[in-house]
XYZ file of C-alpha atoms in Angstrom:
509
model
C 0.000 0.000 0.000
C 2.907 2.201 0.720
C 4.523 0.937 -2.349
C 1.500 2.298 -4.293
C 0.123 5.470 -3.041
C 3.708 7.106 -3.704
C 2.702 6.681 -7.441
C -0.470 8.691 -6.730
C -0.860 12.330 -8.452
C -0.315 14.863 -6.270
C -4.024 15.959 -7.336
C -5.439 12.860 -5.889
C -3.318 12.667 -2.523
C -5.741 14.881 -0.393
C -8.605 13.228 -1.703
C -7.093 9.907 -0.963
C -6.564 10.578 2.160
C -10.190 12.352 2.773
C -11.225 9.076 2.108
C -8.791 6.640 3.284
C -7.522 8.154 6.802
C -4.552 5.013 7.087
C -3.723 1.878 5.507
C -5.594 -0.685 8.116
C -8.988 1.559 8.019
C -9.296 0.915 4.374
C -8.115 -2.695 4.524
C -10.791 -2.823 7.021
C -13.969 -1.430 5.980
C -12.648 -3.574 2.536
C -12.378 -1.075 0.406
C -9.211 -1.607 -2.275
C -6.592 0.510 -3.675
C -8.645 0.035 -6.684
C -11.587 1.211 -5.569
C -10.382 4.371 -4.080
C -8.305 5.375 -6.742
C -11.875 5.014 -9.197
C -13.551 7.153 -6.213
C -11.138 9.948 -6.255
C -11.319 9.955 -9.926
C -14.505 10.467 -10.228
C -14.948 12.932 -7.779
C -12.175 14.622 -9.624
C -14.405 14.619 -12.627
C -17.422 16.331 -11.175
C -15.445 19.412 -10.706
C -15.400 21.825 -7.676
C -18.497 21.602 -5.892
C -19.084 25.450 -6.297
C -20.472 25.392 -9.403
C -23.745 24.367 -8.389
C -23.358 27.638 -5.579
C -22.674 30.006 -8.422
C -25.285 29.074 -10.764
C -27.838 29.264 -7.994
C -26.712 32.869 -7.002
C -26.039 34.413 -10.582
C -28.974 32.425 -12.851
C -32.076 35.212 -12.119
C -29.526 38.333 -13.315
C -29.309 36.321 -16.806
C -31.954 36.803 -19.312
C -32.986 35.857 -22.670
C -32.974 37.915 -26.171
C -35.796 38.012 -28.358
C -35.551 39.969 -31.256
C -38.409 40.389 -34.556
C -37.527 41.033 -37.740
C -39.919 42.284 -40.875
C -38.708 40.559 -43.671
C -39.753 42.162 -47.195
C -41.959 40.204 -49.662
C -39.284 38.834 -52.407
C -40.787 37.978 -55.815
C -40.994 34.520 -56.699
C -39.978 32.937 -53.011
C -42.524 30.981 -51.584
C -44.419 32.103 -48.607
C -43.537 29.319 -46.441
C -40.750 29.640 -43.955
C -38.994 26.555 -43.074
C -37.697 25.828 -39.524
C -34.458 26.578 -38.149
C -33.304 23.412 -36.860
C -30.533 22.003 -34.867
C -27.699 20.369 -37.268
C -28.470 16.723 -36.484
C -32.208 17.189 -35.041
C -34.495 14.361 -34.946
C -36.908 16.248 -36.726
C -34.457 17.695 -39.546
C -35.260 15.169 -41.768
C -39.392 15.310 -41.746
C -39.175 19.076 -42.084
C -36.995 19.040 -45.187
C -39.669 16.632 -46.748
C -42.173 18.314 -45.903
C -41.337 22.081 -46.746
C -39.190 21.779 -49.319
C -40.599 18.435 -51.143
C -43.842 18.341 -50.403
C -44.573 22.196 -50.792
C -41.718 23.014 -53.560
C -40.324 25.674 -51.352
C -44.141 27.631 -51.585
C -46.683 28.529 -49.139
C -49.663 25.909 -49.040
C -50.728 28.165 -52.447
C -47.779 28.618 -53.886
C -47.247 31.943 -55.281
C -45.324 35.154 -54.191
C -44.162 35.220 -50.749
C -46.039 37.795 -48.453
C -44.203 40.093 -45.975
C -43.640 38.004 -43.038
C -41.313 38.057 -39.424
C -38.189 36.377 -38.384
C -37.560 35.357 -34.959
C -34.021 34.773 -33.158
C -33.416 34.118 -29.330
C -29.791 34.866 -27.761
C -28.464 35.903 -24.225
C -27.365 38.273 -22.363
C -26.562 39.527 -18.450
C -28.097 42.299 -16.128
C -25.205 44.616 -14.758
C -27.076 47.675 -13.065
C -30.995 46.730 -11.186
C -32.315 49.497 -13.143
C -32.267 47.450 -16.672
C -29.374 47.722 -18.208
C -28.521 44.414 -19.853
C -24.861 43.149 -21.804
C -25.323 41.255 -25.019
C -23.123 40.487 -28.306
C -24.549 43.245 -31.328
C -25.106 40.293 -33.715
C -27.894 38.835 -31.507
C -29.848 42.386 -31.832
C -28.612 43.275 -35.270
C -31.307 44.439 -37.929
C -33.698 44.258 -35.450
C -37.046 45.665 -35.411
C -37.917 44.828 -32.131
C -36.116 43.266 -28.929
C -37.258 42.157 -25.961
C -35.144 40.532 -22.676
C -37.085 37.132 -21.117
C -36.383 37.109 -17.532
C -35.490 34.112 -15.731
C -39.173 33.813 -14.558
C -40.644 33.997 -18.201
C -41.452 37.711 -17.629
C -41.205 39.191 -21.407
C -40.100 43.050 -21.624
C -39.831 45.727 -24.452
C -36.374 46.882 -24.628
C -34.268 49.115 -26.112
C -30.832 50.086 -27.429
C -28.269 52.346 -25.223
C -25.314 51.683 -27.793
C -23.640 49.072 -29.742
C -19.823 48.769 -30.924
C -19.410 46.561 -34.049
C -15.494 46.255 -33.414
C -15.842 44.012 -30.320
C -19.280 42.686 -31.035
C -20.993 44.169 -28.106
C -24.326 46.062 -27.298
C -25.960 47.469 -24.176
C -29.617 47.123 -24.190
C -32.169 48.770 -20.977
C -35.542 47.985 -20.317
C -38.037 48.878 -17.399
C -38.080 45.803 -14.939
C -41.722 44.886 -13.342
C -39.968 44.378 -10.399
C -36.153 43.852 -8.349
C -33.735 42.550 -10.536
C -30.613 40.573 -9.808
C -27.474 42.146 -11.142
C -24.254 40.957 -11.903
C -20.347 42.763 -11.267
C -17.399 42.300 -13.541
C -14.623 40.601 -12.404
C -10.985 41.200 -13.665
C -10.156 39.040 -16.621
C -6.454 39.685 -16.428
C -6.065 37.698 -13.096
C -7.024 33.944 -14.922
C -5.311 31.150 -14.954
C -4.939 28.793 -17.637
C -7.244 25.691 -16.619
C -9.147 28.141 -14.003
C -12.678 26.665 -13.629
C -15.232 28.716 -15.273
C -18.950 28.423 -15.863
C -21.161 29.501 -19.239
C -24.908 30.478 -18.701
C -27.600 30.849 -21.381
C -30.001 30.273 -24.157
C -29.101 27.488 -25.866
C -31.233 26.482 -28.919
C -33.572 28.187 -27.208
C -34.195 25.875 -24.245
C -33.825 28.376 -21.909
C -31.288 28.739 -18.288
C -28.734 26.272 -19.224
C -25.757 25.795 -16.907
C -22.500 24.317 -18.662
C -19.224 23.958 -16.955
C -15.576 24.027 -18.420
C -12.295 25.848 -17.855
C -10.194 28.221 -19.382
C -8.471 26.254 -22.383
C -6.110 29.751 -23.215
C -6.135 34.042 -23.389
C -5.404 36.228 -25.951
C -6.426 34.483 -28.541
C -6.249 36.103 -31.974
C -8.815 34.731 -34.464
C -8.373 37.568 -37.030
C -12.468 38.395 -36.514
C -11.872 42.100 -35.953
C -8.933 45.052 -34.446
C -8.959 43.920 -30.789
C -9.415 40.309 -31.058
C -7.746 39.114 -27.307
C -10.922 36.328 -26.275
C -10.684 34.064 -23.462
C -11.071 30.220 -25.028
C -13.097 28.096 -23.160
C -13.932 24.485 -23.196
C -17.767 25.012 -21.562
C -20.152 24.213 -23.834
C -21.088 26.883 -25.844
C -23.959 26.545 -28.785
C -26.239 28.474 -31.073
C -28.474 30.520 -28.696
C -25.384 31.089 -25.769
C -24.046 34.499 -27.800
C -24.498 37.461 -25.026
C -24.374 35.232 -22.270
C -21.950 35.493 -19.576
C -18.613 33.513 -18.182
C -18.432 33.294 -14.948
C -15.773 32.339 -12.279
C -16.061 30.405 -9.195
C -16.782 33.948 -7.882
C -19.808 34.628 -9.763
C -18.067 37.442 -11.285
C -18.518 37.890 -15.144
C -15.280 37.428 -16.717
C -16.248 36.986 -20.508
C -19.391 37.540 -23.099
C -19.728 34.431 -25.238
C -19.460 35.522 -28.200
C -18.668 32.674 -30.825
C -17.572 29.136 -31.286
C -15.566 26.960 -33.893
C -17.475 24.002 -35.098
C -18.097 22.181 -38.285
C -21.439 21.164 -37.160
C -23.026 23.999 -35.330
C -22.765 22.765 -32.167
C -19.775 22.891 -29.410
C -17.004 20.745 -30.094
C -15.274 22.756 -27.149
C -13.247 25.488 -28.673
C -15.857 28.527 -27.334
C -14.605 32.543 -27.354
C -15.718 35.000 -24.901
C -15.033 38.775 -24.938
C -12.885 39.347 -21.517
C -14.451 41.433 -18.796
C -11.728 43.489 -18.976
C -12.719 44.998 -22.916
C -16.537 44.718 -21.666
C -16.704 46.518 -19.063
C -14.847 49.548 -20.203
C -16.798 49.568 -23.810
C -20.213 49.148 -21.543
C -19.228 52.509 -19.900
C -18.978 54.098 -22.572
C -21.541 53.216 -24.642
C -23.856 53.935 -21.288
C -22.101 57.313 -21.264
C -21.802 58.355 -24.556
C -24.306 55.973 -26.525
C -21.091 54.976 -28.441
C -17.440 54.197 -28.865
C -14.496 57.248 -28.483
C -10.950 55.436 -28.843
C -7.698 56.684 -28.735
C -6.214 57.830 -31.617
C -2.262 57.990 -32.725
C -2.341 58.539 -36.119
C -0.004 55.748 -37.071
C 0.107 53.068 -39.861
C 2.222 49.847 -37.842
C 3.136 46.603 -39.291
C 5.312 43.101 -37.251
C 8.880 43.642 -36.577
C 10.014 40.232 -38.454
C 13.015 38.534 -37.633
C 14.661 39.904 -40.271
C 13.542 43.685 -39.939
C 15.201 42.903 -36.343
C 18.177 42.168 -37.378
C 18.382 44.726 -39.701
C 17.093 47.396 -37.104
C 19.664 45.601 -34.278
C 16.630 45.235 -31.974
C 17.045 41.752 -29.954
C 14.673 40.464 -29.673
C 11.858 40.831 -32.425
C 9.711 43.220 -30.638
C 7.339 45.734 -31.057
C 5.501 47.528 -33.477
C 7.063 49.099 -36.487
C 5.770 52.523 -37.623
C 5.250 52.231 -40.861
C 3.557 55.127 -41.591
C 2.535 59.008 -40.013
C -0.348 60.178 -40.378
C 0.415 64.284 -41.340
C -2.944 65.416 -39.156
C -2.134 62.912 -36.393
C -0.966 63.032 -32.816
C 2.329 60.970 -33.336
C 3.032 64.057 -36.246
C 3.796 66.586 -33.725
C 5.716 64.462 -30.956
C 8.229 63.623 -33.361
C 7.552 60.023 -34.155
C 9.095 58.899 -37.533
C 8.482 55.625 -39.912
C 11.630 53.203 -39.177
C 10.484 53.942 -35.127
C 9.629 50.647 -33.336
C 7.181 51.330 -30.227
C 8.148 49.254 -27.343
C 5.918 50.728 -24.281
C 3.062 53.054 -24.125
C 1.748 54.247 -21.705
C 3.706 52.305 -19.129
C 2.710 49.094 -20.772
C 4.778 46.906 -22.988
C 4.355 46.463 -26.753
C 5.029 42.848 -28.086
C 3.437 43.601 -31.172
C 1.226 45.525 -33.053
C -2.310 43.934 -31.570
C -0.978 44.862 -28.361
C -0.010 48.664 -29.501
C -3.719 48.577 -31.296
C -5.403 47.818 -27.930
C -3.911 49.743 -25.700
C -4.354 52.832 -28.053
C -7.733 52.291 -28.686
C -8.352 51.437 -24.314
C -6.242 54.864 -23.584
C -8.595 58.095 -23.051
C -9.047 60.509 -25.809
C -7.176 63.555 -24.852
C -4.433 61.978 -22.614
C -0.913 62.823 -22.694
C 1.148 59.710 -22.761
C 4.587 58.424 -22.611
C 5.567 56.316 -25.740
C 9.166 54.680 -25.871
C 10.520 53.973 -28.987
C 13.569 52.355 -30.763
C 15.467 54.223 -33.366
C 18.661 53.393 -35.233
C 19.029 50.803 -32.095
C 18.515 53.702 -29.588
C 15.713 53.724 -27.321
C 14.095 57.103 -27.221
C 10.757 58.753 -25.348
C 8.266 60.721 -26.940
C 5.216 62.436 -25.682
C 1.636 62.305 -27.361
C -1.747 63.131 -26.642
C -3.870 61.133 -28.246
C -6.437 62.214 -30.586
C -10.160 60.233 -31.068
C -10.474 57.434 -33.242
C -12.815 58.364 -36.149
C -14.079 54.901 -37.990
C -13.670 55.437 -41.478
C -13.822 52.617 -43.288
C -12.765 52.980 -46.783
C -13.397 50.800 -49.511
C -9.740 49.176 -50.991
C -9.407 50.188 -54.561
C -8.404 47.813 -56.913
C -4.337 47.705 -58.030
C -4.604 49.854 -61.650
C -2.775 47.213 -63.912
C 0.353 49.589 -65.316
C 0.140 50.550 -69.426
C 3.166 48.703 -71.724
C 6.087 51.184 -71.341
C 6.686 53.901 -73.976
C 10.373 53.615 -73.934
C 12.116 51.226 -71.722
C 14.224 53.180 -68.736
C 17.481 52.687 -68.074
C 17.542 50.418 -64.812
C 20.023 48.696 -62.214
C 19.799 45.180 -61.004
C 19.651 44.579 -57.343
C 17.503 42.014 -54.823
C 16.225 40.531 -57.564
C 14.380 43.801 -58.571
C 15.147 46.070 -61.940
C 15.031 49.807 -60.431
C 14.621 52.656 -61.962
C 15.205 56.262 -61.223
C 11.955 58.162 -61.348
C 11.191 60.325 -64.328
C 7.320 61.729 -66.114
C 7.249 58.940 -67.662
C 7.126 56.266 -65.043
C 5.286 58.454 -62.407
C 2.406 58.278 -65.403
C 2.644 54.679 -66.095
C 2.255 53.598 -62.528
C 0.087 56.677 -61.709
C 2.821 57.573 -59.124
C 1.557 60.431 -56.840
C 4.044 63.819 -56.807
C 4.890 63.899 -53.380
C 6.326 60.230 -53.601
C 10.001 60.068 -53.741
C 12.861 57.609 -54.248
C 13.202 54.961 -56.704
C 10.597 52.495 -59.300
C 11.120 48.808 -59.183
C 10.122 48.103 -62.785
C 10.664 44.226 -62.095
C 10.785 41.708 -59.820
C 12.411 38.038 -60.115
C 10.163 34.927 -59.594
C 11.763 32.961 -57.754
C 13.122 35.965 -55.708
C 13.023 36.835 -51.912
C 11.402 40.657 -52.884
C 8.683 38.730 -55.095
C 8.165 36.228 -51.721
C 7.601 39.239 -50.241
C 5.036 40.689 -52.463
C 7.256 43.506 -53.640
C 6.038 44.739 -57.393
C 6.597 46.656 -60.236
C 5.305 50.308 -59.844
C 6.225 50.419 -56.109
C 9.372 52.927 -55.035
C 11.493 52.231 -52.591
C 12.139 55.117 -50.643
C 14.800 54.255 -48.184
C 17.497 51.546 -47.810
C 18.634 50.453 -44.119
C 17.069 54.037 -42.719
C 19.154 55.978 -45.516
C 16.662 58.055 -48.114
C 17.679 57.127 -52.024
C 16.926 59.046 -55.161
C 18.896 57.157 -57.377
C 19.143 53.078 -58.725
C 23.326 53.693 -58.368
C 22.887 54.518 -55.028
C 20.502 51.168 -54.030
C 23.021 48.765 -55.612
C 26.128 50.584 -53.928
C 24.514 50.230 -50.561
C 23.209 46.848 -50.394
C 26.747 45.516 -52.252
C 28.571 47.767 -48.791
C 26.022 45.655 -46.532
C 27.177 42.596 -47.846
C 30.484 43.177 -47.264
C 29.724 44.435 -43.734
C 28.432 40.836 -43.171
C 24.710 42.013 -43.092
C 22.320 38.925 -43.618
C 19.373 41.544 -44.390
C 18.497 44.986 -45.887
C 15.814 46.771 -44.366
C 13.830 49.062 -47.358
C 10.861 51.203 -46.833
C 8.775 50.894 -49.660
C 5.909 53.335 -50.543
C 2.888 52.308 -53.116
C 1.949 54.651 -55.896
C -0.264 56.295 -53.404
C 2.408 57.008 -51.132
C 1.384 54.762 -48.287
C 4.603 53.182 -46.573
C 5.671 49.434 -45.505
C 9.019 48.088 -44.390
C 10.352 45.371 -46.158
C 13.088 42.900 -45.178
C 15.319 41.247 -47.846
C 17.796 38.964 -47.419
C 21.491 39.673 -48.681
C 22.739 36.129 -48.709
């Protein structure tokens, strides 16, 4: 027995010995290694017993969304709606016969369709008595009406305070028939990978449904928007459970649950919640203002690469590499130049340019900050205040395909490129703006590094290792001094023919 309970985890020790107080008692009441071992394993498996504590405490201040939708009459559709189904519902099957086989896709007429409503049910959380209520904007978007389903079945008219499309949130308020049970953030920056954690909501519309998991990572990036940084959960998380709230063994909201990865449409446990820590601050807000007022720096950023570390002598690759100023913005004025790497703001570390993204857009409009940034391998500090954010979304205009050359220009071979000094005629054929200076890559090798790295013809290269060029001559003598310097990479800063800039790293070897 000795032997054997030296091999047990450490996890199961205390349990073990909850259960089994010496050798001799379990021996005597007959109970086996074996048996204790499945015991403590199974109790393992139930979880902590808090969860059960929680869910009773928190479950009333979560609610239900219920939103309408008037969906125009469309020529030629029938006027039949057919069901929206669970992937994999019993009943999938004798619905598809029935409203698509049976009825053609019609109404029981056929015909045009007739005007008619769509329904959709989602969660969401009470944070203030009064009525305010959290929920993801894609539960309530496009529509026409909402209303929040208590936990009693009480059905309310609400309204909207705000929504932000960026982190796929929306504060809703309503007037409660009575005291509600609210809900306080708790801070999402203090969890701990595998951290117990517990999901509430309205799955496939069945109502308050408890499910139980743990935290599975943070700061996940899944390239769905700016500020992407979710907590990833392994609580079960389906179609109906968007708005609802993560809790911890607190009963403090932590997360919004906001989407899930799944080739069926239901959880396969990779879940995504919003963190309490983005929530709460974009609640306020939006309960203050009705919307969204980010910091602004006026900056175009891009990764600091391996190679553009080398080349910039920053070990290690870290940061965020201005790429671009914008001539109205704040970083204008405090002296912040493209080839500058930010490596703190504000106090806080940059590890790359998500990181410099969020804690711009989290900073207060109007602040005066400290920013630290490298240059020519020197750290340096500049002071901003930070402007506000406008969200201009402009359409990307297609690449204009350059006209056949006139008269072929005289052109040096370097980096597998063919540059070109600029003259009228090339600033024409690659509709070149004025103000941009420096050099035209006319072509650019197949099989070479630049063309890996999505250089092309028409593009100028405006400096070379931090150094400005107006001439091919000049590019070729440079990068032929950096190879004999023992330089594995040449930094460039390339501009487009609009004269937006990006650093490029080629290798030399």
């Amino acid at each position: 027995m000795t032997v054997a309970t030296t091999v047990l985890s450490h996890r199961l020790r205390p349990l073990m010995a909850a259960i089994c107080l010496s050798a001799s008692l379990c021996i005597g009441t007959g109970l086996g290694l074996g048996t204790v071992l499945m015991t403590a394993a199974a109790a393992q498996a139930r979880g902590p017993d808090g969860i059960a504590d929680v869910a009773e405490k928190v479950i009333d201040a979560v609610v239900n969304i219920s939103t309408t939708q008037n969906v125009e009459a469309k020529l030629g559709e029938g006027r039949g709606v057919t069901p929206q189904l669970p992937p994999g519902s019993p009943f999938e099957e004798f619905f598809d016969d029935f409203f698509k086989n049976r009825r053609g896709g019609q109404g029981p007429r056929g015909g045009d369709s007739q005007p008619h409503k769509t329904n959709s049910l989602g969660s969401g959380f009470i944070v203030d008595p009064s009525g305010i209520v959290v929920t993801n904007n894609h539960v309530i978007a496009d529509a026409d009406e909402i209303n929040v389903i208590l936990n009693d079945g009480s059905k309310i008219r609400a309204e909207i305070v705000g929504i932000d499309k960026k982190t796929d949130l929306a504060v809703l308020k309503f007037k409660p028939p009575k005291p509600l049970v609210a809900v306080k953030f708790g801070d999402s920056d203090k969890l701990r990978l595998g951290e117990w954690v517990i999901a509430i909501g309205n799955p496939f519309s069945l109502g308050g449904t408890v499910t139980a998991g743990i935290v599975s990572a943070r700061n996940r990036d899944i390239a769905t928007g700016p500020y992407d940084n979710f907590i990833q959960t392994d609580a079960a998380i389906n179609r109906g459970n968007s708005g609802g709230p993560l809790f911890n063994l607190d009963g403090e909201v932590i997360g919004v649950n906001t989407l899930i990865i799944s080739p069926t449409g239901g959880s396969i446990g990779i879940g995504f919640a919003v963190p309490s820590k983005i929530v709460a601050g974009v609640v306020d807000q939006l309960r203050q203002f009705g919307e969204l007022r980010r910091g602004w720096l006026g900056v175009r950023i891009q990764q600091v690469t391996d190679e553009i570390a080398e080349s910039l002598n920053i070990k290690p690759a870290r940061g965020a590499l201005i790429a671009g100023v914008d001539e109205k913005g704040p970083a204008k004025p405090a002296g912040i130049e493209p080839g500058d790497v930010v490596v703190k703001f504000d106090g806080k570390d940059i590890k790359d340019p998500k990181d410099l993204q969020r804690v711009v857009a989290d900073t207060t409009v109007g602040k005066e900050v400290d920013v630290v940034v490298i240059r020519k391998g020197e750290e340096q500090n500049k002071r901003v205040t930070l402007g506000r954010l406008e969200d201009n979304d402009k359409p990307v205009q297609a690449a204009v395909k350059p006209s056949e050359p006139t008269e072929k220009p005289v052109t040096q071979k370097a980096l597998g490129l063919d540059l070109a000094n600029i003259s009228k005629d090339l600033r024409s054929r690659y509709k070149i703006k004025d103000s941009v200076k420096g050099v035209v890559i006319t072509s650019v090798e197949g099989n070479s590094d630049a063309a890996e790295k999505r250089l092309s013809a028409g593009e100028v290269i405006v400096e070379v290792a931090q150094e400005a060029v107006s001439n091919a001559a000049d590019i070729k003598k440079r990068v032929d001094q950096l190879k004999k310097d023992g330089k594995k990479s040449v930094l460039l800063l390339v501009a487009n023919s609009e004269g937006e800039l990006r650093f490029v790293a080629l290798a030399l070897q």
